[in-house]
CSV table of C-alpha atoms in Angstrom, one decimal:
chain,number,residue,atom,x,y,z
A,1,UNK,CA,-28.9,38.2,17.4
A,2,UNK,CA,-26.3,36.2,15.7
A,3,UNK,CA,-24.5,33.4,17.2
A,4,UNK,CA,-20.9,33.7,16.8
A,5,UNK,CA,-19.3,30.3,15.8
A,6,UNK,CA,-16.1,29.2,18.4
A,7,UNK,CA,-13.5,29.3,15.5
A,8,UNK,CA,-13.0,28.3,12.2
A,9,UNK,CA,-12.3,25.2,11.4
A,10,UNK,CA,-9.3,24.8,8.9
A,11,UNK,CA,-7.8,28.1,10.7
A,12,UNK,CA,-7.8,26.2,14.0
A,13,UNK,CA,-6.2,22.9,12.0
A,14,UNK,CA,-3.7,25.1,10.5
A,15,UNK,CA,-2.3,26.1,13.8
A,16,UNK,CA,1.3,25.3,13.6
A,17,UNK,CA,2.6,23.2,16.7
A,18,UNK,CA,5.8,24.4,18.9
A,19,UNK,CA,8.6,22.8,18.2
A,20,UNK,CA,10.1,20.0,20.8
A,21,UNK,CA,13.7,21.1,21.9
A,22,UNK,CA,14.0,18.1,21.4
A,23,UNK,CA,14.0,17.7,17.8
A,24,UNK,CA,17.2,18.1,15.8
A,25,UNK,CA,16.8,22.4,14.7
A,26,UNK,CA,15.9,21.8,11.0
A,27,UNK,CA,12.7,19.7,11.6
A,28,UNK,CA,10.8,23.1,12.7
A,29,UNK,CA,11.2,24.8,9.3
A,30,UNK,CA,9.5,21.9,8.0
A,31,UNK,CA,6.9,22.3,10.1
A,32,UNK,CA,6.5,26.0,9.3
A,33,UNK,CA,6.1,25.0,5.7
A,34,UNK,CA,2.9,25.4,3.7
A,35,UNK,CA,0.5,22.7,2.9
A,36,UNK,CA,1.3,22.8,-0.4
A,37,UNK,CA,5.1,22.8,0.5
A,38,UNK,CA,4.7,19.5,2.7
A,39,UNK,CA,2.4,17.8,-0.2
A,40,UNK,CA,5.0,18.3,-2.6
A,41,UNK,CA,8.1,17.1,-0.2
A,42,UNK,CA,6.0,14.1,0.4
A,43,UNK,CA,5.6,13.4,-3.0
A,44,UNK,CA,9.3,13.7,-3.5
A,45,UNK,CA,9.3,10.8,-0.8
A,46,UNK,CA,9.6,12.8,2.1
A,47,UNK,CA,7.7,11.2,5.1
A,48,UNK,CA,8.3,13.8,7.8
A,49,UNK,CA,7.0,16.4,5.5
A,50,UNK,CA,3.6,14.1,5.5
A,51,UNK,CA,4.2,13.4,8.9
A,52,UNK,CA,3.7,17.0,9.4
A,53,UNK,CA,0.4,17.0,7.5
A,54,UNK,CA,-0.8,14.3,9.8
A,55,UNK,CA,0.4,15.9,13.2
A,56,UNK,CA,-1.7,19.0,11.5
A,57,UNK,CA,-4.9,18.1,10.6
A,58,UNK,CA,-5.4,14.2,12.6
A,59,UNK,CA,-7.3,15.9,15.8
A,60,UNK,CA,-9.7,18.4,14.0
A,61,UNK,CA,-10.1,15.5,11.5
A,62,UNK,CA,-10.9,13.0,14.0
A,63,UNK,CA,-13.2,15.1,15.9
A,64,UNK,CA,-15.3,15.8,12.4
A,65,UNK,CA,-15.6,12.0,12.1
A,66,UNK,CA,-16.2,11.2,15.5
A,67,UNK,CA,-19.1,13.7,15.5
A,68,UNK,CA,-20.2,12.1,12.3
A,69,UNK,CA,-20.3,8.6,13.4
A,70,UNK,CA,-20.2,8.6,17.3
A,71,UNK,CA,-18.1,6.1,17.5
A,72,UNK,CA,-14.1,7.6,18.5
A,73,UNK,CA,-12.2,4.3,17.4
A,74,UNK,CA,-14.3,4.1,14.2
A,75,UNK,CA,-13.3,7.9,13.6
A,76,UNK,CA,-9.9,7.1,14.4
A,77,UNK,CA,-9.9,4.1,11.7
A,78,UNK,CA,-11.8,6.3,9.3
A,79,UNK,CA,-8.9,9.1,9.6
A,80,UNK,CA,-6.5,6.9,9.2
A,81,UNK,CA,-8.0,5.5,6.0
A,82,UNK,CA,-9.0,8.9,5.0
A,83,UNK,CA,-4.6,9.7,5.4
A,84,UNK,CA,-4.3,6.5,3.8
A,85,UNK,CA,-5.8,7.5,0.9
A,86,UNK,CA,-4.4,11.0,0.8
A,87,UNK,CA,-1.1,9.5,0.9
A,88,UNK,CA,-1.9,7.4,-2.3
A,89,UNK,CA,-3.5,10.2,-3.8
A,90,UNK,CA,-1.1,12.9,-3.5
A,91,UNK,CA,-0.3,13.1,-7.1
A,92,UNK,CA,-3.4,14.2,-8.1
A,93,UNK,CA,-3.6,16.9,-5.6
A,94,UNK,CA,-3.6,20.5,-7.0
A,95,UNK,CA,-1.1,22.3,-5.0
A,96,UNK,CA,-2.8,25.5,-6.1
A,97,UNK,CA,-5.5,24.6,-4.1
A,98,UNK,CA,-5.9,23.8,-0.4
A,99,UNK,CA,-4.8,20.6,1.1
A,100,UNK,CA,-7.5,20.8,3.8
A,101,UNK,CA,-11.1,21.3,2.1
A,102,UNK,CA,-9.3,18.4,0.3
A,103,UNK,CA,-8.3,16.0,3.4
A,104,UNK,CA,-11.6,16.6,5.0
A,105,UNK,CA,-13.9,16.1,1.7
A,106,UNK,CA,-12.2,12.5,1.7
A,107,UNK,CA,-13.2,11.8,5.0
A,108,UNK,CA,-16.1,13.0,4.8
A,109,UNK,CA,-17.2,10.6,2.2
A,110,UNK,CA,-15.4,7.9,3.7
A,111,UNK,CA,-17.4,8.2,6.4
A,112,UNK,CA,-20.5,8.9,4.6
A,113,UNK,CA,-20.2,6.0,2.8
A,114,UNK,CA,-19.5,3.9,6.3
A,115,UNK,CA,-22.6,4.9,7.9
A,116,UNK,CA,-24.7,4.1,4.7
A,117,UNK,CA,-23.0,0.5,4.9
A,118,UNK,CA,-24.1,0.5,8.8
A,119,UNK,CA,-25.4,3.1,10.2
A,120,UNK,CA,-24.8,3.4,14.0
A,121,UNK,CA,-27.7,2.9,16.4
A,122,UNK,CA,-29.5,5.6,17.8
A,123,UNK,CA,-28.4,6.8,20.4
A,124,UNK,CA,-31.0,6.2,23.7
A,125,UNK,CA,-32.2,9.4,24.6
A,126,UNK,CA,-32.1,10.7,28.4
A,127,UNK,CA,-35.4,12.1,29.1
A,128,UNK,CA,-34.7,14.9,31.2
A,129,UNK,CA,-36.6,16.3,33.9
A,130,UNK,CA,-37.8,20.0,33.5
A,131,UNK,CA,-39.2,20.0,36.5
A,132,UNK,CA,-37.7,23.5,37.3
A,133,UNK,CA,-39.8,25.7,34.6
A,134,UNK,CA,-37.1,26.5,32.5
A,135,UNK,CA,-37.3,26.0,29.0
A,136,UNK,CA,-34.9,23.8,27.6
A,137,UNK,CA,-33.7,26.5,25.3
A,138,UNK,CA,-32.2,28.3,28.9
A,139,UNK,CA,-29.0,28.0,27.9
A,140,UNK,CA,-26.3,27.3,29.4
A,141,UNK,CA,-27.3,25.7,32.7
A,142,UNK,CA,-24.5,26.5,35.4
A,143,UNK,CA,-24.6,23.0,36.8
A,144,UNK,CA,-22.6,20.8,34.8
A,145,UNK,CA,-24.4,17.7,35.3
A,146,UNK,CA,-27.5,19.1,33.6
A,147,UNK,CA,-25.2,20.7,30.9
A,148,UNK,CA,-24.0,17.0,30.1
A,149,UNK,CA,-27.6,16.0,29.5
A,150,UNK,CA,-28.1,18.6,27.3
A,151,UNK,CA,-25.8,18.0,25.5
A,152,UNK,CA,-26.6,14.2,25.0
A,153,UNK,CA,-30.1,15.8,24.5
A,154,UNK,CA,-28.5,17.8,21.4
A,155,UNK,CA,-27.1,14.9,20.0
A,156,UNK,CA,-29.9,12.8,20.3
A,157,UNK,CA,-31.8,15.3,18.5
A,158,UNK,CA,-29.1,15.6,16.1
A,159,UNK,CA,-28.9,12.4,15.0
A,160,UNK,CA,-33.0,13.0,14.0
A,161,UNK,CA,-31.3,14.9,11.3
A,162,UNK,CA,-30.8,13.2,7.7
A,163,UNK,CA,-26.8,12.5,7.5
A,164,UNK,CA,-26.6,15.5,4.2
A,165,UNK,CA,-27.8,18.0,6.4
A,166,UNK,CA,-26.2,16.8,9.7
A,167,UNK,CA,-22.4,16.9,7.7
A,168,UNK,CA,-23.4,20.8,7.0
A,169,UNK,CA,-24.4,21.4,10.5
A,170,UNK,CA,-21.4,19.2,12.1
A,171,UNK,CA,-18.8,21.2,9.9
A,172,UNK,CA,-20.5,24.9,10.3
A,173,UNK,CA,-21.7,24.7,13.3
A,174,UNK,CA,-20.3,22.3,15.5
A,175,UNK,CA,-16.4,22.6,13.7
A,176,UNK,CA,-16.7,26.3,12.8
A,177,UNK,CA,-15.9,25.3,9.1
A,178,UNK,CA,-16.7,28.9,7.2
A,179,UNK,CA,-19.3,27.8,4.6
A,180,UNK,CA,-16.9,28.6,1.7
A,181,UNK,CA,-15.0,25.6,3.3
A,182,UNK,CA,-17.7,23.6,3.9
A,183,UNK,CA,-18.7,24.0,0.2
A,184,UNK,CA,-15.4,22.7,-0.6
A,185,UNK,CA,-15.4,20.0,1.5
A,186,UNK,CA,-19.1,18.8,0.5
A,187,UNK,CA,-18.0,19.7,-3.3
A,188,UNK,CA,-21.3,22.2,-3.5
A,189,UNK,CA,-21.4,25.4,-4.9
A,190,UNK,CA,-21.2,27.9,-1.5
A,191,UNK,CA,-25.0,29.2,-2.1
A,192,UNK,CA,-26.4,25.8,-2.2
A,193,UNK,CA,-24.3,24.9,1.3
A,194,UNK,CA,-25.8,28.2,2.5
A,195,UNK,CA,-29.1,27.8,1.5
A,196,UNK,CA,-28.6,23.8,2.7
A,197,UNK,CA,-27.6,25.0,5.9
A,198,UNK,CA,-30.8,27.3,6.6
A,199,UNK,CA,-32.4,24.0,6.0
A,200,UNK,CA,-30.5,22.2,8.4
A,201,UNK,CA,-30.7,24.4,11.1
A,202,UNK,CA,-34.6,24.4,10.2
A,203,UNK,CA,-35.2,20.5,10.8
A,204,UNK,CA,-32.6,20.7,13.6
A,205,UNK,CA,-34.9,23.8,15.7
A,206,UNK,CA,-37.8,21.6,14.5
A,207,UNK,CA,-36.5,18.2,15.9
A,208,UNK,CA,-35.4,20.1,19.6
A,209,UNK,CA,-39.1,21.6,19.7
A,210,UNK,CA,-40.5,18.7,19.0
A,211,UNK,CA,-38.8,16.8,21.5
A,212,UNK,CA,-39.8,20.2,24.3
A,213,UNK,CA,-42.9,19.8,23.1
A,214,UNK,CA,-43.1,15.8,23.9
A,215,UNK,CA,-41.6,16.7,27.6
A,216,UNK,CA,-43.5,19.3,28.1
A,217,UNK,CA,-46.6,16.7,27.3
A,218,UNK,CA,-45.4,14.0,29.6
A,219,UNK,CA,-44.9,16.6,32.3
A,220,UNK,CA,-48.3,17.8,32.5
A,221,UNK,CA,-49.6,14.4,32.3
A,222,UNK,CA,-47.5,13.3,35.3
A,223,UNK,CA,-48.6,16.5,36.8
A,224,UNK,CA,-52.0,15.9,36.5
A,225,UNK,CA,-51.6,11.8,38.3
B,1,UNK,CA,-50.4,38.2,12.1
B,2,UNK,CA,-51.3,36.9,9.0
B,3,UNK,CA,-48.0,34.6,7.2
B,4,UNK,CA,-47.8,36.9,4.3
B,5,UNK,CA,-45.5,36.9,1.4
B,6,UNK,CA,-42.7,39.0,3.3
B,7,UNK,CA,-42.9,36.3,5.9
B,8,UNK,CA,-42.3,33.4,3.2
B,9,UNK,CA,-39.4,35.8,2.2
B,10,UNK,CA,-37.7,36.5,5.9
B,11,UNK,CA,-38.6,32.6,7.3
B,12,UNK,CA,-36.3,30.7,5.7
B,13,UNK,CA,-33.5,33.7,6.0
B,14,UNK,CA,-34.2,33.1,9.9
B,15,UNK,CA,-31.3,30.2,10.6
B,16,UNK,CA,-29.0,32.5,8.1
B,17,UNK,CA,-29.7,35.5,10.5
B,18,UNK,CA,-28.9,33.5,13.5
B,19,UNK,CA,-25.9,32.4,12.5
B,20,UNK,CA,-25.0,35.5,11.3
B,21,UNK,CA,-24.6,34.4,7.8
B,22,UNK,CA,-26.8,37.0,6.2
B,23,UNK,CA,-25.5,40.1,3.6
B,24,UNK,CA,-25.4,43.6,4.8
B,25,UNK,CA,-29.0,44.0,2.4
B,26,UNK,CA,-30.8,41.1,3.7
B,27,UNK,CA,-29.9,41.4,7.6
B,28,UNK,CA,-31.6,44.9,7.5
B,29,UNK,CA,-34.3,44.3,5.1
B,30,UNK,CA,-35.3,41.0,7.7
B,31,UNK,CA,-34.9,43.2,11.1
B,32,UNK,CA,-37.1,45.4,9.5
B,33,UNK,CA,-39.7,43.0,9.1
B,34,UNK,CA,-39.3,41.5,12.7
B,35,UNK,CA,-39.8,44.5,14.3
B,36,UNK,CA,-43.5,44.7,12.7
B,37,UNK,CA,-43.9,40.6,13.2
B,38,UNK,CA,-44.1,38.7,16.3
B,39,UNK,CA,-44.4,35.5,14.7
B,40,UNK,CA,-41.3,35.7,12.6
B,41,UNK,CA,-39.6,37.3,15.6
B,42,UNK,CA,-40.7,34.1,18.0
B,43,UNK,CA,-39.9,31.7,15.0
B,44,UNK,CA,-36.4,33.9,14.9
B,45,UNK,CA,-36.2,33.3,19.1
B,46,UNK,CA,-36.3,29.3,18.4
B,47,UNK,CA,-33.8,29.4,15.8
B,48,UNK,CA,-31.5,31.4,18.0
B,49,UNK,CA,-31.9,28.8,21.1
B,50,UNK,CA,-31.5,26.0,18.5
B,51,UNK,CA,-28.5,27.1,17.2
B,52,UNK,CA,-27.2,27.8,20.8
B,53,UNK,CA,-28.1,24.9,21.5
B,54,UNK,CA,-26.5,22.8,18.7
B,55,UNK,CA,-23.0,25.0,19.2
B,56,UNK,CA,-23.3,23.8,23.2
B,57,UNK,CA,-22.5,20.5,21.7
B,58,UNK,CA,-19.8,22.1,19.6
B,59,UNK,CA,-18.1,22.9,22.5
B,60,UNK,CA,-17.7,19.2,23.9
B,61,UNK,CA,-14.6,17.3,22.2
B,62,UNK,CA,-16.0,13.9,21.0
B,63,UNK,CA,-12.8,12.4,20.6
B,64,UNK,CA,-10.0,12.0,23.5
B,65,UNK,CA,-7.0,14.6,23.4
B,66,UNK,CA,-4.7,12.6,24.6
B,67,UNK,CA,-5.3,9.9,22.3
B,68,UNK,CA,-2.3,9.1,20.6
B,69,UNK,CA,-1.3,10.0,16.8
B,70,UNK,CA,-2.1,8.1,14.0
B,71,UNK,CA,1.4,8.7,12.2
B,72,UNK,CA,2.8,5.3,13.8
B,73,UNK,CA,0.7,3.2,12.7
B,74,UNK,CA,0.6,5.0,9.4
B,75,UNK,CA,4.2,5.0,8.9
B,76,UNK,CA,4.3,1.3,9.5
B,77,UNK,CA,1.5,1.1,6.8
B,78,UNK,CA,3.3,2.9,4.3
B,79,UNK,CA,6.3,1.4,4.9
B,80,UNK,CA,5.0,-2.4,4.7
B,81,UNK,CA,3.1,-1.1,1.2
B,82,UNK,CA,6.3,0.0,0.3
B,83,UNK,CA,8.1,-3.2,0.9
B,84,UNK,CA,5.0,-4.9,-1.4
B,85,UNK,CA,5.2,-2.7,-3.8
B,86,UNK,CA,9.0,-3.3,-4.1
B,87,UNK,CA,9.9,-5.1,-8.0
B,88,UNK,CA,11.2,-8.6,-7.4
B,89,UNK,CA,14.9,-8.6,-8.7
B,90,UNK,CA,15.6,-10.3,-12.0
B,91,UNK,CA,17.8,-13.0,-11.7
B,92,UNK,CA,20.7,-11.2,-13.1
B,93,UNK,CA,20.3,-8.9,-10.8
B,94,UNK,CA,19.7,-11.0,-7.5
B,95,UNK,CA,23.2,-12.0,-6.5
B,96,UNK,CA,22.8,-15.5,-5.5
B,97,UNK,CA,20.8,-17.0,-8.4
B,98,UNK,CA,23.4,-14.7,-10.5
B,99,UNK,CA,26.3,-16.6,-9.2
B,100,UNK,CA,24.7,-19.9,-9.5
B,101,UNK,CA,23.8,-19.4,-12.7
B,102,UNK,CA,27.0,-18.3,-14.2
B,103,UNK,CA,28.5,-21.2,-12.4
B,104,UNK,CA,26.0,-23.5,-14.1
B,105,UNK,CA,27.0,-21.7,-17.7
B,106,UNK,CA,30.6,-22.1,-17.1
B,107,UNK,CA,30.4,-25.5,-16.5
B,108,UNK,CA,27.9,-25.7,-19.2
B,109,UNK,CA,30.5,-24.2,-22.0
B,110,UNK,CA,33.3,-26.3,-20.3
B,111,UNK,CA,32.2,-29.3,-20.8
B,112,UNK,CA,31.0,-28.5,-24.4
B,113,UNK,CA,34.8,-27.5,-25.2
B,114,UNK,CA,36.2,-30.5,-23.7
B,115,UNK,CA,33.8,-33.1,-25.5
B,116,UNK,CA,34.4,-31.3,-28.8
B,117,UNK,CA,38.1,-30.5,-28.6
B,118,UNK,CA,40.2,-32.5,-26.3
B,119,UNK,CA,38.3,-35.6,-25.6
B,120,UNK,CA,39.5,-38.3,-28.4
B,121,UNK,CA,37.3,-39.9,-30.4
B,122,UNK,CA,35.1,-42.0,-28.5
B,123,UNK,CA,36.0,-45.9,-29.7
B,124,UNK,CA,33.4,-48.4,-30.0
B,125,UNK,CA,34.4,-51.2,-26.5
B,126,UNK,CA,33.0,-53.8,-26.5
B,127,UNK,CA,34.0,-56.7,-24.6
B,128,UNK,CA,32.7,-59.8,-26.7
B,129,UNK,CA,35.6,-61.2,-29.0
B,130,UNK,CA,33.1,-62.4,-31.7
B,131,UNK,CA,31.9,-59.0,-32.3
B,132,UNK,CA,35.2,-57.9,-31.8
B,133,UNK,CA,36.3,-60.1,-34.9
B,134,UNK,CA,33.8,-59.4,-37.0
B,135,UNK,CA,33.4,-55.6,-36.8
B,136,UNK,CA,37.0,-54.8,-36.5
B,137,UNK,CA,40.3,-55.7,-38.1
B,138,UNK,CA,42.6,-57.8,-37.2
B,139,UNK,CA,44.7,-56.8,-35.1
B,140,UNK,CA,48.4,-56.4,-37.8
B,141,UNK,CA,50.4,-59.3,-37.0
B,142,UNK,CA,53.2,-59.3,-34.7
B,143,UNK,CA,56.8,-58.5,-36.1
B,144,UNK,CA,59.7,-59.6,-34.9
B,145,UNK,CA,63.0,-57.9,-35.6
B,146,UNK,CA,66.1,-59.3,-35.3
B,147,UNK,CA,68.5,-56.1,-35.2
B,148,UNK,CA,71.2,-58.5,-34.0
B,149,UNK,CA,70.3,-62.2,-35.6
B,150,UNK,CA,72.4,-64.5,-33.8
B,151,UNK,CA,73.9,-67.8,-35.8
B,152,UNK,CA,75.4,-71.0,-34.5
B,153,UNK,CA,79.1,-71.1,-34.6
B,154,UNK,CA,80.4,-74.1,-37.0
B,155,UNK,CA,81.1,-77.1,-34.5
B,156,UNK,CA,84.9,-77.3,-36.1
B,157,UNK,CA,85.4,-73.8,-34.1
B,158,UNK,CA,85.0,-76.0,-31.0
B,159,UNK,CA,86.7,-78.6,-29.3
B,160,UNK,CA,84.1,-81.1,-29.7
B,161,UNK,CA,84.5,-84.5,-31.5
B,162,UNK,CA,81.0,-84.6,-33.6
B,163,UNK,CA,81.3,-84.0,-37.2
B,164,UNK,CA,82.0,-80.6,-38.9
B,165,UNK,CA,78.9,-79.2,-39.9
B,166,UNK,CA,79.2,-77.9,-43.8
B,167,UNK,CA,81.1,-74.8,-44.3
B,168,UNK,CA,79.0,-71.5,-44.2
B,169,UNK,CA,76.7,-71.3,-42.1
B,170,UNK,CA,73.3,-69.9,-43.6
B,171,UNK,CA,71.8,-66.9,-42.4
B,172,UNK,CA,69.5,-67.8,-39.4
B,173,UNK,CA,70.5,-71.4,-38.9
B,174,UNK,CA,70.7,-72.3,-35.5
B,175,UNK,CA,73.1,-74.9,-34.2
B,176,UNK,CA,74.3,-75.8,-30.9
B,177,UNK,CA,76.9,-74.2,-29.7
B,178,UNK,CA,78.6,-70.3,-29.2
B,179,UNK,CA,76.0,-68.2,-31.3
B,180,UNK,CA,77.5,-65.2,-33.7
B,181,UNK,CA,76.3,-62.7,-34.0
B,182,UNK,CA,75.9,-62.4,-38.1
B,183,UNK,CA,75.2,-59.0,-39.6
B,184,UNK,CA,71.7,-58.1,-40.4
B,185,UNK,CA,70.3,-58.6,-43.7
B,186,UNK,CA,69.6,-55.4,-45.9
B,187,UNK,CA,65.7,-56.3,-45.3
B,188,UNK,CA,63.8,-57.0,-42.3
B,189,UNK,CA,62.7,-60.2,-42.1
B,190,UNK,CA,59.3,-60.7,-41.3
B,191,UNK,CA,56.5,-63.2,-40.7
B,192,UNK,CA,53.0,-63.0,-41.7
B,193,UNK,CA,50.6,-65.7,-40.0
B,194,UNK,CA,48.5,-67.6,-42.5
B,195,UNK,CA,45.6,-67.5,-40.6
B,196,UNK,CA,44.2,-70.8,-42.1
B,197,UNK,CA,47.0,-72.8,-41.3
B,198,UNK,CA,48.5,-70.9,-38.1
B,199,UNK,CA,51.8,-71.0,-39.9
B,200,UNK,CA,54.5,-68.6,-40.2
B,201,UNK,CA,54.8,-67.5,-43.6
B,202,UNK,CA,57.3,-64.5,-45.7
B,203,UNK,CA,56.4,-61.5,-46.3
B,204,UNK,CA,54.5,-61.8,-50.0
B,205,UNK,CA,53.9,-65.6,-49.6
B,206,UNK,CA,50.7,-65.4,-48.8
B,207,UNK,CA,48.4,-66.9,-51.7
B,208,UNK,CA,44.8,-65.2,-51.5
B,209,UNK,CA,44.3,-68.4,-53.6
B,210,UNK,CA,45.0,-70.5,-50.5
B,211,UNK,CA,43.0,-69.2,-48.1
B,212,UNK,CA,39.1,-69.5,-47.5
């Protein structure tokens, strides 16, 4: 049974915002533009066209990073270094390509090369009770406080996972990147993100059994006192 | 069930299938094999739960949606890089070191026109005499000129009683009495000062001989 992902990434960045009444009735068509468009009117000098590219692509950014380092105001100063640099670097931008696989590959390796500088401690796991028989893999749990310590769970587990393979899973699977974006935001050839993905999802299922399998242990043993 | 070579083949394929990332070829050549394999099919089960899993977390928003946009502080950024990045003016063309330093040039060339062209020549001063004397010449003697050279009038012209002075009076002889105007002689009579003697002597009278 396959899993379908929530939504694709860049297709969900791309989402063009409604207009404020506000706004004086021309500012709308440059919102409307193409990427390409707004890179090359903020080249000309044009900072509501890169405005616009911000206002696009800041939140799906942000949440890439923050997922990456676990740490929202370090996300938030890694995007804004990340549009930083895309602003310095809009020259060298092929406007035959897309801007986003572009933007995000930036801040990707920004923040790939942050956490190599420091990486963020582990976060302490919650060891849940499974008192109630059901496998941890019984998913989703109707009661939403048990669903929040799953999903601390999954990120505990997560972060078991080395940081190449966790940037595949956080953009497929957890950002709904199609894998012909992810390739061009990692800068790999789309088979190798494929076959780098089975592999992720490998250790990751690995990792979350491993960590059943360690509950499942202590339970019995507390059983047994 | 043995872990054959058809399960090396489908195992890895497993988090593909999941996901829903296989081909057309490979999804129905795997679910052929699961059906026959409860070990790949179990090994496919955990995948599945895994990936649930994983996209459970996918579904909670790590950062804050109503955090605020980064293009404020960004515009300020590029704005301030901007203002760095700006070339300094040369001083022609910053206004106020351009105006002082055409005032500075004027005043420059004037004073090089007026030292060259009207100022007169500047004159050696100095205030001691000695020096005075001896680097400069003397200053030309003063003349005196007698447009209207007065002489005496002959005492017989008055009413006195003293004796008659001769008969024509000589040019420039002073005696008592009305002075007459006498006409002027056809050369101007002038005195040269022997500077030996402090005396007043004619015009080519002086002897180099005599003096020291």
């Amino acid at each position: 049974m396959a899993i379908p992902a929530t939504r694709s990434g860049l297709d969900a960045a791309r989402q063009i915002p409604r207009p404020d009444p506000a706004e004086p009735p021309g500012s709308h068509r440059v919102e409307e533009a193409g990427d390409a468009r707004l890179v090359e009117q903020a080249r000309d000098g044009d900072d509501r066209a890169f405005a616009s590219l911000v206002a696009r692509y800041e939140r799906p950014l942000i949440r890439v990073l923050a997922r990456l380092v676990r740490d929202e105001e370090m996300a938030r100063d890694l995007a804004q270094e990340t549009f930083w640099k895309v602003y310095n670097r809009l020259d060298r931008f092929d406007t035959s390509r897309r801007f986003g696989p572009w933007l995000f590959r930036i801040g990707v390796n920004l923040t790939l090369d942050a956490l190599r500088r420091h990486e963020p401690p582990t976060p302490a796991s919650i060891d849940r009770s499974i008192d109630d028989g059901r496998r941890a893999f019984d998913l989703p749990d109707p009661d939403p406080r048990v669903q929040a310590e799953l999903v601390q769970e999954v990120q505990f587990v997560l972060e078991k996972v080395p940081i190449a393979y966790r940037t595949i899973l956080v953009l497929r699977d957890l950002e709904g990147f199609s894998s012909a974006e992810v390739a061009a935001i990692v800068g790999r050839r789309e088979a190798t993100v494929r076959w780098r993905l089975a592999k992720a999802r490998d250790l990751f299922r690995e990792h979350w059994e491993r960590r059943h399998d360690s509950m499942t242990t202590r339970r019995e043993a507390n059983d047994e006192i | 069930m043995k872990f054959d070579r058809q399960c090396r083949w489908i195992n890895p394929r497993l988090p593909l299938l999941a996901g829903g990332e296989l081909g057309i070829e490979e999804r129905r050549k795997v679910e052929r094999h699961l059906i026959a394999c409860p070990d790949c099919r179990e090994r496919r089960d955990a995948s599945t739960s895994a990936l649930a899993a994983l996209r459970l977390l996918g579904e909670e928003s790590p950062s804050d949606r109503q955090a605020p946009s980064l293009w404020p502080a960004l515009d300020r950024q590029i704005r301030q890089s901007r203002h760095l990045s700006r070339p300094a003016l040369a001083w022609w063309e910053n206004p106020l070191p351009r105006s002082w330093s055409l005032a500075s040039l004027a005043t420059a060339l004037g004073v090089v026109l007026v030292v060259s062209v009207g100022s007169p020549r500047p004159r050696f001063q100095d205030a001691s005499p000695s020096l005075r004397i001896a680097t400069t010449r003397p200053d030309p003697v003063p003349t005196v000129e007698m447009t209207t050279p007065m002489v005496a009038e002959p005492a017989h012209h008055r009413s006195s009683g003293r004796p008659a002075l001769p008969e024509g009076p000589r040019p420039g002889e002073l005696t008592q009495g009305a002075l007459k105007p006498i006409e002027p002689p056809s050369s101007i009579l002038r005195f040269d000062y022997d500077l030996d003697h402090g005396t007043p002597m004619t015009p080519g009278s002086h002897d180099p001989q005599r003096t020291f």
